[in-house]
Amino acid sequence: MKRNEANPVGNKDEVNMYRAKPHVIYECMRKKISSEIIRGIIVSETINFLMLNKIVDGFFFDGYTIIRKCDISDYRFYDKEYFIERQIQHAIGLKASPPKIMISLNSMKEIISSLKKNDKLFSIEKEYSYRNVLWLTKVQKISSFSFLADELDSNGEWARHCRHYFSSITKIEFDSRYINLYEALFAKG
């Protein structure tokens, strides 16, 4: 990323003060959690959460990512018009759009409840996971502080029920190519 193409805005102390702008490419790092750089267009945000139409492989929109703002260690906005136009010219995917389902970002419990209500398969990343493992899950039951979910194993079979605490979830992804592939397989039976 070249400095002259980006408009740096600040660090984690200023994240909660920023209000989303439409059609702006956003990039962030969560150094305490992962070395992954998350890039996308902001779809929705609250004081605690940010939902992005995730960009992968240059400029391919691949589902949605919800992250906790408190985990963001550094971020950048690409809001120079010439940069965005050049990126769009090279776009492989579709235009950024909000998800087809309503997701409430008021709390982690409401996010999970929204996904359960729409019977979505999604992945979660947890605070203390082994090698940043993502679990593909489908919610079975929600309680005050956690939820019980069925999880897929490496063979694509429902393996076990597992309890996940809302406070330990750092990232949720849904409607990505990978997750949609599994949803299509399960829909066929």
GROMACS .gro file of C-alpha atoms in nm:
model
  189
    1MET     CA    1   0.000   0.000   0.000
    2LYS     CA    2   0.147   0.332  -0.103
    3ARG     CA    3   0.115   0.624   0.133
    4ASN     CA    4   0.016   0.871  -0.141
    5GLU     CA    5  -0.287   0.659  -0.238
    6ALA     CA    6  -0.422   0.627   0.111
    7ASN     CA    7  -0.562   0.875   0.353
    8PRO     CA    8  -0.451   0.763   0.700
    9VAL     CA    9  -0.704   0.856   0.961
   10GLY     CA   10  -0.573   0.737   1.292
   11ASN     CA   11  -0.519   0.459   1.538
   12LYS     CA   12  -0.740   0.252   1.766
   13ASP     CA   13  -0.798   0.540   2.010
   14GLU     CA   14  -0.982   0.732   1.737
   15VAL     CA   15  -1.175   0.440   1.583
   16ASN     CA   16  -1.495   0.490   1.779
   17MET     CA   17  -1.509   0.856   1.680
   18TYR     CA   18  -1.520   0.783   1.308
   19ARG     CA   19  -1.855   0.761   1.128
   20ALA     CA   20  -1.877   0.548   0.814
   21LYS     CA   21  -1.863   0.706   0.469
   22PRO     CA   22  -2.023   0.520   0.178
   23HIS     CA   23  -1.803   0.392  -0.108
   24VAL     CA   24  -1.480   0.425   0.087
   25ILE     CA   25  -1.235   0.137   0.100
   26TYR     CA   26  -1.141   0.059   0.458
   27GLU     CA   27  -0.842  -0.146   0.569
   28CYS     CA   28  -0.760  -0.247   0.925
   29MET     CA   29  -0.528  -0.463   1.128
   30ARG     CA   30  -0.593  -0.641   1.456
   31LYS     CA   31  -0.235  -0.701   1.573
   32LYS     CA   32  -0.328  -0.864   1.905
   33ILE     CA   33  -0.559  -1.112   1.729
   34SER     CA   34  -0.404  -1.184   1.390
   35SER     CA   35  -0.158  -1.060   1.129
   36GLU     CA   36  -0.441  -1.057   0.873
   37ILE     CA   37  -0.527  -0.727   0.706
   38ILE     CA   38  -0.902  -0.695   0.666
   39ARG     CA   39  -1.009  -0.488   0.368
   40GLY     CA   40  -1.357  -0.393   0.254
   41ILE     CA   41  -1.625  -0.132   0.212
   42ILE     CA   42  -1.811  -0.031   0.526
   43VAL     CA   43  -2.171  -0.152   0.513
   44SER     CA   44  -2.278  -0.074   0.869
   45GLU     CA   45  -2.132   0.019   1.205
   46THR     CA   46  -2.220   0.079   1.567
   47ILE     CA   47  -2.010   0.197   1.860
   48ASN     CA   48  -1.873  -0.155   1.914
   49PHE     CA   49  -1.890  -0.331   1.575
   50LEU     CA   50  -1.802  -0.276   1.212
   51MET     CA   51  -1.950  -0.472   0.918
   52LEU     CA   52  -1.759  -0.474   0.591
   53ASN     CA   53  -1.834  -0.610   0.246
   54LYS     CA   54  -1.500  -0.792   0.246
   55ILE     CA   55  -1.253  -0.747  -0.040
   56VAL     CA   56  -1.016  -1.035  -0.122
   57ASP     CA   57  -0.772  -1.109  -0.405
   58GLY     CA   58  -0.730  -0.746  -0.503
   59PHE     CA   59  -1.087  -0.631  -0.557
   60PHE     CA   60  -1.329  -0.923  -0.531
   61PHE     CA   61  -1.620  -0.879  -0.292
   62ASP     CA   62  -1.643  -1.199  -0.089
   63GLY     CA   63  -1.915  -1.191   0.171
   64TYR     CA   64  -1.936  -0.994   0.492
   65THR     CA   65  -1.711  -0.960   0.792
   66ILE     CA   66  -1.813  -0.826   1.132
   67ILE     CA   67  -1.533  -0.728   1.369
   68ARG     CA   68  -1.512  -0.574   1.714
   69LYS     CA   69  -1.382  -0.219   1.700
   70CYS     CA   70  -1.188  -0.267   2.024
   71ASP     CA   71  -0.959  -0.515   1.843
   72ILE     CA   72  -0.857  -0.271   1.569
   73SER     CA   73  -0.498  -0.162   1.622
   74ASP     CA   74  -0.451   0.042   1.304
   75TYR     CA   75  -0.668   0.143   1.013
   76ARG     CA   76  -0.671   0.340   0.691
   77PHE     CA   77  -0.930   0.479   0.451
   78TYR     CA   78  -0.880   0.492   0.076
   79ASP     CA   79  -1.103   0.781  -0.016
   80LYS     CA   80  -0.914   0.944  -0.301
   81GLU     CA   81  -1.148   0.931  -0.602
   82TYR     CA   82  -0.881   0.840  -0.858
   83PHE     CA   83  -0.771   0.545  -0.643
   84ILE     CA   84  -1.124   0.410  -0.598
   85GLU     CA   85  -1.205   0.454  -0.970
   86ARG     CA   86  -0.887   0.270  -1.067
   87GLN     CA   87  -0.973  -0.014  -0.826
   88ILE     CA   88  -1.326  -0.039  -0.963
   89GLN     CA   89  -1.191  -0.060  -1.320
   90HIS     CA   90  -0.998  -0.370  -1.213
   91ALA     CA   91  -1.290  -0.514  -1.018
   92ILE     CA   92  -1.355  -0.883  -1.058
   93GLY     CA   93  -1.657  -0.905  -0.829
   94LEU     CA   94  -1.988  -0.729  -0.803
   95LYS     CA   95  -2.050  -0.384  -0.658
   96ALA     CA   96  -2.048  -0.358  -0.280
   97SER     CA   97  -2.391  -0.408  -0.132
   98PRO     CA   98  -2.553  -0.461   0.205
   99PRO     CA   99  -2.630  -0.821   0.300
  100LYS     CA  100  -2.963  -0.969   0.189
  101ILE     CA  101  -3.054  -1.032   0.552
  102MET     CA  102  -3.098  -0.783   0.836
  103ILE     CA  103  -2.815  -0.798   1.087
  104SER     CA  104  -2.842  -0.608   1.414
  105LEU     CA  105  -2.499  -0.484   1.528
  106ASN     CA  106  -2.611  -0.366   1.872
  107SER     CA  107  -2.445  -0.655   2.056
  108MET     CA  108  -2.276  -0.986   1.979
  109LYS     CA  109  -2.587  -1.165   2.105
  110GLU     CA  110  -2.803  -0.972   1.855
  111ILE     CA  111  -2.561  -1.046   1.571
  112ILE     CA  112  -2.575  -1.419   1.647
  113SER     CA  113  -2.956  -1.402   1.690
  114SER     CA  114  -2.987  -1.236   1.347
  115LEU     CA  115  -2.783  -1.513   1.186
  116LYS     CA  116  -2.987  -1.782   1.366
  117LYS     CA  117  -3.315  -1.620   1.262
  118ASN     CA  118  -3.203  -1.639   0.898
  119ASP     CA  119  -3.067  -1.993   0.939
  120LYS     CA  120  -2.721  -1.887   0.819
  121LEU     CA  121  -2.403  -2.088   0.822
  122PHE     CA  122  -2.118  -1.861   0.934
  123SER     CA  123  -1.765  -1.869   1.066
  124ILE     CA  124  -1.638  -1.728   1.392
  125GLU     CA  125  -1.292  -1.638   1.511
  126LYS     CA  126  -1.232  -1.644   1.883
  127GLU     CA  127  -0.997  -1.446   2.105
  128TYR     CA  128  -0.794  -1.741   2.227
  129SER     CA  129  -0.807  -1.973   1.930
  130TYR     CA  130  -0.534  -2.205   1.816
  131ARG     CA  131  -0.362  -2.054   1.508
  132ASN     CA  132  -0.653  -1.821   1.430
  133VAL     CA  133  -0.886  -2.110   1.356
  134LEU     CA  134  -1.226  -2.024   1.211
  135TRP     CA  135  -1.518  -2.244   1.310
  136LEU     CA  136  -1.800  -2.296   1.059
  137THR     CA  137  -2.110  -2.304   1.274
  138LYS     CA  138  -2.487  -2.306   1.272
  139VAL     CA  139  -2.661  -2.182   1.587
  140GLN     CA  140  -2.881  -2.425   1.779
  141LYS     CA  141  -2.955  -2.241   2.104
  142ILE     CA  142  -2.882  -1.895   2.247
  143SER     CA  143  -2.849  -1.808   2.616
  144SER     CA  144  -2.758  -1.486   2.798
  145PHE     CA  145  -2.380  -1.511   2.760
  146SER     CA  146  -2.322  -1.779   2.498
  147PHE     CA  147  -2.465  -1.990   2.220
  148LEU     CA  148  -2.463  -2.358   2.139
  149ALA     CA  149  -2.376  -2.442   1.778
  150ASP     CA  150  -2.321  -2.735   1.550
  151GLU     CA  151  -1.975  -2.725   1.392
  152LEU     CA  152  -1.837  -2.866   1.071
  153ASP     CA  153  -1.528  -3.082   1.083
  154SER     CA  154  -1.255  -3.092   0.818
  155ASN     CA  155  -1.458  -3.352   0.621
  156GLY     CA  156  -1.760  -3.122   0.592
  157GLU     CA  157  -1.967  -3.326   0.837
  158TRP     CA  158  -2.149  -3.202   1.145
  159ALA     CA  159  -1.911  -3.299   1.422
  160ARG     CA  160  -2.033  -3.182   1.759
  161HIS     CA  161  -2.215  -2.923   1.964
  162CYS     CA  162  -1.989  -2.655   2.103
  163ARG     CA  163  -2.057  -2.361   2.332
  164HIS     CA  164  -1.912  -2.023   2.233
  165TYR     CA  165  -1.915  -1.722   2.463
  166PHE     CA  166  -2.015  -1.390   2.306
  167SER     CA  167  -1.731  -1.208   2.481
  168SER     CA  168  -1.464  -1.425   2.316
  169ILE     CA  169  -1.579  -1.381   1.953
  170THR     CA  170  -1.362  -1.136   1.761
  171LYS     CA  171  -1.479  -1.187   1.402
  172ILE     CA  172  -1.779  -1.329   1.216
  173GLU     CA  173  -1.793  -1.399   0.844
  174PHE     CA  174  -2.093  -1.502   0.634
  175ASP     CA  175  -2.198  -1.521   0.267
  176SER     CA  176  -1.841  -1.581   0.148
  177ARG     CA  177  -1.771  -1.814  -0.146
  178TYR     CA  178  -1.636  -2.078   0.092
  179ILE     CA  179  -1.931  -2.066   0.330
  180ASN     CA  180  -2.188  -2.048   0.047
  181LEU     CA  181  -2.037  -2.362  -0.104
  182TYR     CA  182  -2.111  -2.554   0.217
  183GLU     CA  183  -2.461  -2.404   0.240
  184ALA     CA  184  -2.534  -2.518  -0.117
  185LEU     CA  185  -2.411  -2.869  -0.036
  186PHE     CA  186  -2.635  -2.892   0.269
  187ALA     CA  187  -2.934  -2.755   0.079
  188LYS     CA  188  -2.905  -3.043  -0.170
  189GLY     CA  189  -2.922  -3.287   0.117
   0.00000   0.00000   0.00000
